[in-house]
Coordinates of C-alpha atoms in Angstrom, one line a residue:
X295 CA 176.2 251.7 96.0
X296 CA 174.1 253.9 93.8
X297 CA 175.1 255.4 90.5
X298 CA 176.2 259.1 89.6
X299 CA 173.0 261.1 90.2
X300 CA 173.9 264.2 87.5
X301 CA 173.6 262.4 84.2
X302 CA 171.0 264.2 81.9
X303 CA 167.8 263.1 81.6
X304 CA 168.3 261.4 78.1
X305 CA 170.8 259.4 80.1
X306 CA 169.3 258.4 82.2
X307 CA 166.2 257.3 80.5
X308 CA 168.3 254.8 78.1
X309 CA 169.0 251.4 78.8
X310 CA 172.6 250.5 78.5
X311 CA 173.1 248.2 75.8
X312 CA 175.7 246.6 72.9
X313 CA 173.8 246.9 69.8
X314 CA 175.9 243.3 68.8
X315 CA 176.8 240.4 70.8
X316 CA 179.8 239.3 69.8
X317 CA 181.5 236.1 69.2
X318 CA 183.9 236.8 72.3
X319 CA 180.8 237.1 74.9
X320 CA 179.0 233.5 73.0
X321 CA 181.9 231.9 74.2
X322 CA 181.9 233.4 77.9
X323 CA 178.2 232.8 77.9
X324 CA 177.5 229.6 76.8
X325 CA 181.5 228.2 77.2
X326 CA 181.5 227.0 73.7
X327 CA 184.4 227.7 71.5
X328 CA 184.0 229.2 68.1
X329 CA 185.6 227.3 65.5
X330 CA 184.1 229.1 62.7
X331 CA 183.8 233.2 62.7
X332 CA 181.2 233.5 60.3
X333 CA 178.5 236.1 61.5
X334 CA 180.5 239.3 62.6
X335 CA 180.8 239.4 58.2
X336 CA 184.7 240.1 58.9
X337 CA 186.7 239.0 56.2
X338 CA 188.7 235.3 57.3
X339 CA 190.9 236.3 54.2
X340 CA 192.9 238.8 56.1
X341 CA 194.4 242.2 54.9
X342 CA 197.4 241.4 52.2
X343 CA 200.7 240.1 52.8
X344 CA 202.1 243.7 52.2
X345 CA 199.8 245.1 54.7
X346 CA 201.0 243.3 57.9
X347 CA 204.8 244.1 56.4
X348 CA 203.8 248.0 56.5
X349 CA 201.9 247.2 60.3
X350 CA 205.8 245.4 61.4
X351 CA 207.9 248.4 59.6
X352 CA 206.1 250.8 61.1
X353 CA 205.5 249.5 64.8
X354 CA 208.4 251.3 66.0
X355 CA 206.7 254.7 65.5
X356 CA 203.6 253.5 67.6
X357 CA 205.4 256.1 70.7
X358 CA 203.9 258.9 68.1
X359 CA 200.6 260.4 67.8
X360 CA 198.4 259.3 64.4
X361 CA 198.3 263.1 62.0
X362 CA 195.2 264.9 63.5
X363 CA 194.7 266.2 60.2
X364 CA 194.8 262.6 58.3
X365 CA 197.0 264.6 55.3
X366 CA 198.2 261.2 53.7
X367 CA 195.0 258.7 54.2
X368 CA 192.9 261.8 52.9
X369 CA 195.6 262.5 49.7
X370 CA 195.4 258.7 49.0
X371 CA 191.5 258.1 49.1
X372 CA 191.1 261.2 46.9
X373 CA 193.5 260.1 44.4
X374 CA 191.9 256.8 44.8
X375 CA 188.0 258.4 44.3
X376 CA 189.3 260.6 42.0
X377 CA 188.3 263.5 44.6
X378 CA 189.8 266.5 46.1
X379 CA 191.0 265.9 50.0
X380 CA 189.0 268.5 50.9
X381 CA 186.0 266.0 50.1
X382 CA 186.6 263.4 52.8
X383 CA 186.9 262.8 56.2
X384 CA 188.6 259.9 58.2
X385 CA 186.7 258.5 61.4
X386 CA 187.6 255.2 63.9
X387 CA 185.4 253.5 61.7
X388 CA 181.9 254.0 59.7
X389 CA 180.7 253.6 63.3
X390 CA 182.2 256.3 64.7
X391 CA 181.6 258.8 62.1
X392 CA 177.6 257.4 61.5
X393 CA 177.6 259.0 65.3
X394 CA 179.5 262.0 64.6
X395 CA 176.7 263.0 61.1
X396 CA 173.8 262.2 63.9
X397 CA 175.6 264.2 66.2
X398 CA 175.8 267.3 63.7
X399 CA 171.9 267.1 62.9
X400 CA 169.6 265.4 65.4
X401 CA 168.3 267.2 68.2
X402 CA 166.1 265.7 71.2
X403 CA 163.2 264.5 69.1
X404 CA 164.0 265.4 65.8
X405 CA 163.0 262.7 63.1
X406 CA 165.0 259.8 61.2
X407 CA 164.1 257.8 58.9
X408 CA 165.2 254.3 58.4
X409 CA 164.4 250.9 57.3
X410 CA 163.2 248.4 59.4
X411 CA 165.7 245.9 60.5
X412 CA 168.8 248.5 59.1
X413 CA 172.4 249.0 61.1
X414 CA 171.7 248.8 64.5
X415 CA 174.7 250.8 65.4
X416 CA 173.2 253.7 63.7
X417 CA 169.6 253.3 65.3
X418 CA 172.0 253.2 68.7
X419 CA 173.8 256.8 67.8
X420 CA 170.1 258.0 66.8
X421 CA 169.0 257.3 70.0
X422 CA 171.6 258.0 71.8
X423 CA 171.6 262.0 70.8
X424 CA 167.8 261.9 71.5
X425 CA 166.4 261.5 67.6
X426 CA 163.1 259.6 67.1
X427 CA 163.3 256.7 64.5
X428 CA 160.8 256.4 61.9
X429 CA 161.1 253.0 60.4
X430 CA 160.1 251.8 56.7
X431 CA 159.8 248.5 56.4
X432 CA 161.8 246.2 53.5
X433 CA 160.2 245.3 50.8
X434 CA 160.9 241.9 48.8
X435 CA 163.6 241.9 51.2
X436 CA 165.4 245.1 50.2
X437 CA 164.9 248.4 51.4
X438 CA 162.0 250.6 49.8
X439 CA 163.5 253.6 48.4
X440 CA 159.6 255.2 48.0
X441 CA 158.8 254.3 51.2
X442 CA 162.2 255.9 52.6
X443 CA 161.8 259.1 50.5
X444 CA 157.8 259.1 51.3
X445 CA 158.7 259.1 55.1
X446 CA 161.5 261.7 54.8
X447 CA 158.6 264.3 53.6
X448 CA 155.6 263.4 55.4
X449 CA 158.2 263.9 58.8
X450 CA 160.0 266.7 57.6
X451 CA 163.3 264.6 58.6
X452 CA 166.2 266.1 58.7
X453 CA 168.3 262.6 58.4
X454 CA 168.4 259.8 56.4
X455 CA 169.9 256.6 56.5
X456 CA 170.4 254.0 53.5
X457 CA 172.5 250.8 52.7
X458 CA 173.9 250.0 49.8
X459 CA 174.7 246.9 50.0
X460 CA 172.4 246.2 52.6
X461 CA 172.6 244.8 55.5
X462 CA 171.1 242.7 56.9
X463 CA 169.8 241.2 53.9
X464 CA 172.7 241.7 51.5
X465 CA 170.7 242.9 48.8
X466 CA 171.4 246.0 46.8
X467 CA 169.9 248.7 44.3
X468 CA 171.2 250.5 40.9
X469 CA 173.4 253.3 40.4
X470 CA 170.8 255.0 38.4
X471 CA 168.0 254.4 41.5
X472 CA 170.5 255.4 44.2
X473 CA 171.4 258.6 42.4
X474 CA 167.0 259.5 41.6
X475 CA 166.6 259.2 44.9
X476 CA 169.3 261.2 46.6
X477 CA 168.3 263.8 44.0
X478 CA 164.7 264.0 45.1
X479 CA 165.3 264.3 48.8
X480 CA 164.9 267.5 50.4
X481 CA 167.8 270.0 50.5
X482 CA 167.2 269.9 54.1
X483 CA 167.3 266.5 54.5
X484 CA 170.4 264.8 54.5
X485 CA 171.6 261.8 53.3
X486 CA 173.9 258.9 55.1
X487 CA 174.6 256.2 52.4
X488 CA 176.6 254.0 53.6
X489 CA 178.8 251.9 51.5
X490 CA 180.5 249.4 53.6
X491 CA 180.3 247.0 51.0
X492 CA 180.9 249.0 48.5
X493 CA 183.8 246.6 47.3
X494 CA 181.7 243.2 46.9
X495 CA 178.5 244.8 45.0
X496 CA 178.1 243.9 41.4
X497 CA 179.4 246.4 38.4
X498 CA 176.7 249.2 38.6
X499 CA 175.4 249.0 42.0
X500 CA 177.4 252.3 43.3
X501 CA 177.2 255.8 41.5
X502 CA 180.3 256.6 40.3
X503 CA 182.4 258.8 43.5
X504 CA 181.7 261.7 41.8
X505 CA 178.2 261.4 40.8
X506 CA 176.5 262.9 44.3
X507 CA 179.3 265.4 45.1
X508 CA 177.6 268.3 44.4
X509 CA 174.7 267.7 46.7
X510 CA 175.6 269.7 50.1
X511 CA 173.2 266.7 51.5
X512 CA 174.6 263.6 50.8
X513 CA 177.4 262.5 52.9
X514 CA 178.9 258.9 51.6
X515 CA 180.7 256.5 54.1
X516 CA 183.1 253.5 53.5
X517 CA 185.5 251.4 55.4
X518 CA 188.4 249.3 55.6
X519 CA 186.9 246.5 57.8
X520 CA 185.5 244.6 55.2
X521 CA 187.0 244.0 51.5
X522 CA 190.4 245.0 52.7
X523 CA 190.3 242.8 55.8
X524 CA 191.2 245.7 58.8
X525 CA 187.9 245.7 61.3
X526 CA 190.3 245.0 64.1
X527 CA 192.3 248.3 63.0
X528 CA 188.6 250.6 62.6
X529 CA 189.3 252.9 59.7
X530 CA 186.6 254.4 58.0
X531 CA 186.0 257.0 55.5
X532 CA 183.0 259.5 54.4
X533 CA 183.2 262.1 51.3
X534 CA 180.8 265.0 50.4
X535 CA 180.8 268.4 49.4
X536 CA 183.7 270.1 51.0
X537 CA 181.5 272.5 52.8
X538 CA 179.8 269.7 54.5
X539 CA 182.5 267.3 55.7
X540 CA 184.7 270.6 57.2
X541 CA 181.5 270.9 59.8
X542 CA 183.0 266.8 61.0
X543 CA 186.4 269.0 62.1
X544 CA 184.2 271.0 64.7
X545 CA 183.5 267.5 66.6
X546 CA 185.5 264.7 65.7
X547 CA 188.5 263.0 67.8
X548 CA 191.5 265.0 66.3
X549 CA 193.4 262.1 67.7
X550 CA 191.6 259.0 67.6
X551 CA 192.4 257.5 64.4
X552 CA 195.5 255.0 65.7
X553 CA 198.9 255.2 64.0
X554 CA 198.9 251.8 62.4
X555 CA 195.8 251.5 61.5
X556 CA 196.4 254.6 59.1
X557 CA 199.6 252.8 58.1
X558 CA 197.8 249.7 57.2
X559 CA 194.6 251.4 55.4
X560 CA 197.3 253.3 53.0
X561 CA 198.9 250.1 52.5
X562 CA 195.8 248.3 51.8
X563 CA 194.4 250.8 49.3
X564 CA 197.9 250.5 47.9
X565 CA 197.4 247.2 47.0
X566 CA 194.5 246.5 44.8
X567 CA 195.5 243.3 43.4
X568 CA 195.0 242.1 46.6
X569 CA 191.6 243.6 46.8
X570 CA 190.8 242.1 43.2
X571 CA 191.7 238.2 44.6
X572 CA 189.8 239.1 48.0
X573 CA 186.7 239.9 46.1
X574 CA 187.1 237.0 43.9
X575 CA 187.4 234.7 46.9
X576 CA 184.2 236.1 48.8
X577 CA 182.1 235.9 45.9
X578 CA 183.1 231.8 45.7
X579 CA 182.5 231.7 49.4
X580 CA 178.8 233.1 48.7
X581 CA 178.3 230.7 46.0
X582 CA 179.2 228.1 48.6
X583 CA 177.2 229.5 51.4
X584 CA 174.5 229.1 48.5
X585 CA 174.7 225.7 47.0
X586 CA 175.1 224.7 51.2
X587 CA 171.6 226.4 51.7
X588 CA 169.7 225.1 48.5
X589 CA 171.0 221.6 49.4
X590 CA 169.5 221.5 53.2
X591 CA 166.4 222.7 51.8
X592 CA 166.9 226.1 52.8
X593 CA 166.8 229.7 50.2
X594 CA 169.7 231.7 50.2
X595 CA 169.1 235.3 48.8
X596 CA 171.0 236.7 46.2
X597 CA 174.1 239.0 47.7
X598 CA 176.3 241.8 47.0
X599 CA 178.2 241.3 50.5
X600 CA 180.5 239.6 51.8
X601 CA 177.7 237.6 53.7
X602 CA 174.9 235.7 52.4
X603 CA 171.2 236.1 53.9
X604 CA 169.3 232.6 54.0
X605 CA 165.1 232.1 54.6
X606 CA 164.9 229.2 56.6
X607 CA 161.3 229.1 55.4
X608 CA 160.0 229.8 59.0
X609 CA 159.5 232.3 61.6
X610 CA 161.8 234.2 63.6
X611 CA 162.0 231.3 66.6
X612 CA 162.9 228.7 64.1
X613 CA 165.6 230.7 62.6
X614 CA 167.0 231.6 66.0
X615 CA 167.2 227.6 67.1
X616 CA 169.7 227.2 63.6
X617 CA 171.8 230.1 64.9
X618 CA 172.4 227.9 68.4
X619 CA 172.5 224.8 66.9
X620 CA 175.4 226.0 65.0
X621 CA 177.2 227.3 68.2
X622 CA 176.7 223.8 69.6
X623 CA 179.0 222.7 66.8
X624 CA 181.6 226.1 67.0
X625 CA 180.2 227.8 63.9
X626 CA 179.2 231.1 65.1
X627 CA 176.2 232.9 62.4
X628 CA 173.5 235.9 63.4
X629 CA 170.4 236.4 62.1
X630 CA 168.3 240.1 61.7
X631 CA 166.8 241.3 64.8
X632 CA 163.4 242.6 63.3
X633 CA 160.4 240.2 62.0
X634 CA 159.8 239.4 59.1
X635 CA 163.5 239.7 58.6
X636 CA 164.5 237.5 61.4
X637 CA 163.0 234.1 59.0
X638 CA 165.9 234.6 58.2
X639 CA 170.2 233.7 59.5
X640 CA 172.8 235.2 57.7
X641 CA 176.5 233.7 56.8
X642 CA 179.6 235.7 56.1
X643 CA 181.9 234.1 54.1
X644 CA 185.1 233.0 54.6
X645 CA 188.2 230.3 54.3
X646 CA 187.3 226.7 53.3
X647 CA 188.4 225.2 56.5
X648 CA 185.3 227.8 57.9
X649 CA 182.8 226.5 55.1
X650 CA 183.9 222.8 55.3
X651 CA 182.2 223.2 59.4
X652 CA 179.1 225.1 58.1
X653 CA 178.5 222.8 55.5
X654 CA 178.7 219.3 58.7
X655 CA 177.3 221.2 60.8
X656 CA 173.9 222.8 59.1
X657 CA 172.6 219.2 58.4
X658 CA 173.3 218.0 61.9
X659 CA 171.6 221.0 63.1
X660 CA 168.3 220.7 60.9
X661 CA 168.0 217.5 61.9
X662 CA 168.1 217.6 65.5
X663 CA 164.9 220.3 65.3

């Protein structure tokens, strides 16, 4: 049987595709169990204790719709940022609302400019609404900020896209730098600088929340999936001027944020102590995932994740046999998907059960190649 014959062009020209294996399909592929989830940089910790009470309160209510208008995740993140609730907006995820700001600004063929080896997800959305990427590559194993603004005006682009943190590699840039070069874009271009680690970075690596919020172009986005331990319950967050987050209400799922995740994200942002012992907890972990690395013979890079990029010293094949050596052993990594990035695997961090198999595993491993 043949496939519907109407789909647009664009459509029909893409290859269908999942911009991430996940640990799930490893272990219906290669029939290996993972023992150790530490690639998918998910946080093993969990959300607090008071979280998954709120999730067992509230469960009864899970008969109603979610607030279309998000009045009391909104109020709570403002108070939180120190921001009006007219500054934010609350998507299923940074994923979903990354394809929501393409959505708004990217025609069939306009320009974007990212770096080499960024989010896939967002290169996915890009070329899912037709846009054309125009990729800068990292330099020193960080993203070139020059090279990203330098692109933006030689294309005329009307998107951009920067990590900070970064991922893949986990490494980040200043307050000060992040703030120049926001400033120095284009008004027409605008900026997507996502945060997702916002949380793990060191003191000074995110302008204050109010430092870009009167730039119509920039458009900030955050999540709960990381830090506070909710990926499972996709609850994300973006802030801007109010005039530019209102245009999100003209596209976005009214109704797609769940009930219980919003329950759960105002119980997590509730409880910062939590937060504060998470944080503490994944920056041990990536000092372990470290002193591991330096002790095979391997370089970790420094991190302001909650995942720690290694150079295994070697090219892209070679990095890709430590990723399914682990697997052999249960301990699920990644590594980036774009040379010369991909010398490298990557490690999120986690419990000490989840360390104590990447540490017996990784010598095995190197051995065997």
């Amino acid at each position: 049987m043949s496939g519907f014959s109407r789909f647009t062009p664009l459509i029909g020209a893409l290859p269908a595709t999942v911009p991430f294996v996940g640990p799930e399909a490893i272990e219906r592929q290669r029939g290996l169990p993972v023992k150790a989830r530490i690639g998918a940089n998910e946080s093993d910790f969990g959300p607090a204790p008071s979280v998954l009470a709120a999730i067992r309160e509230k469960a009864g209510e899970i008969w109603k719709y979610n607030d279309p208008e998000n009045f009391a995740l909104k109020a709570a993140l403002a108070a939180h940022l120190g921001l009006a609730p007219a500054n934010l907006v609350v998507g299923e995820g940074v994923d979903d609302l990354l394809g929501l700001i393409v959505r708004l600004v990217i025609e069939p063929g306009m320009p974007v400019v990212t770096s080499l080896g960024g989010y896939p997800t967002f290169n996915f959305h890009v070329t899912g609404f037709g846009g054309r990427l125009v990729s800068v590559p990292y330099v020193n194993d960080r993203e070139d900020l020059g090279g990203l603004l330098a692109a933006v005006k030689r294309e005329n682009a009307p998107l951009v896209y920067f990590a900070n943190p970064d991922n893949p590699m986990g490494s980040w840039w200043d307050a000060e730098s992040i703030v120049a070069f926001a400033r120095a874009l284009p008004e027409t271009t605008l900026l997507v600088l996502d945060e997702a680690y916002n949380e793990t970075g060191p003191d000074g690596s995110a302008p204050a929340a109010d430092a870009l919020i009167d730039l119509p172009n920039v458009i900030r986005t955050r999540t709960f999936s990381k830090a506070y331990g909710l990926a499972g319950a996709r609850v994300g967050y973006a802030f801007g001027t109010p005039e530019t987050v209102v245009a999100f209400d003209k596209i976005r799922n009214h109704f797609g944020m769940p009930r219980l995740s919003t329950e759960a994200a105002l119980a997590a942002l509730a409880d910062q102590a939590y937060l504060k012992d998470v944080v503490s907890r994944i920056r041990s972990a990536r000092d372990r995932i470290a002193a591991i690395a330096t002790a095979n013979g391997l370089s970790p890079l420094a991190s302001a994740t909650n995942f720690v990029a290694i150079d295994c010293g070697r090219d892209g094949a070679y990095a890709r046999s430590i990723v399914d050596g682990l697997m052999q052993y249960g301990v699920f990594i990644r590594m980036p998907g774009v040379a010369p990035l991909n010398r490298c695997i990557r490690v999120s961090t986690g419990l000490p059960a989840d360390m104590d198999l990447f540490e017996e595993a990784l010598p095995k491993v190197l051995k065997s190649l």
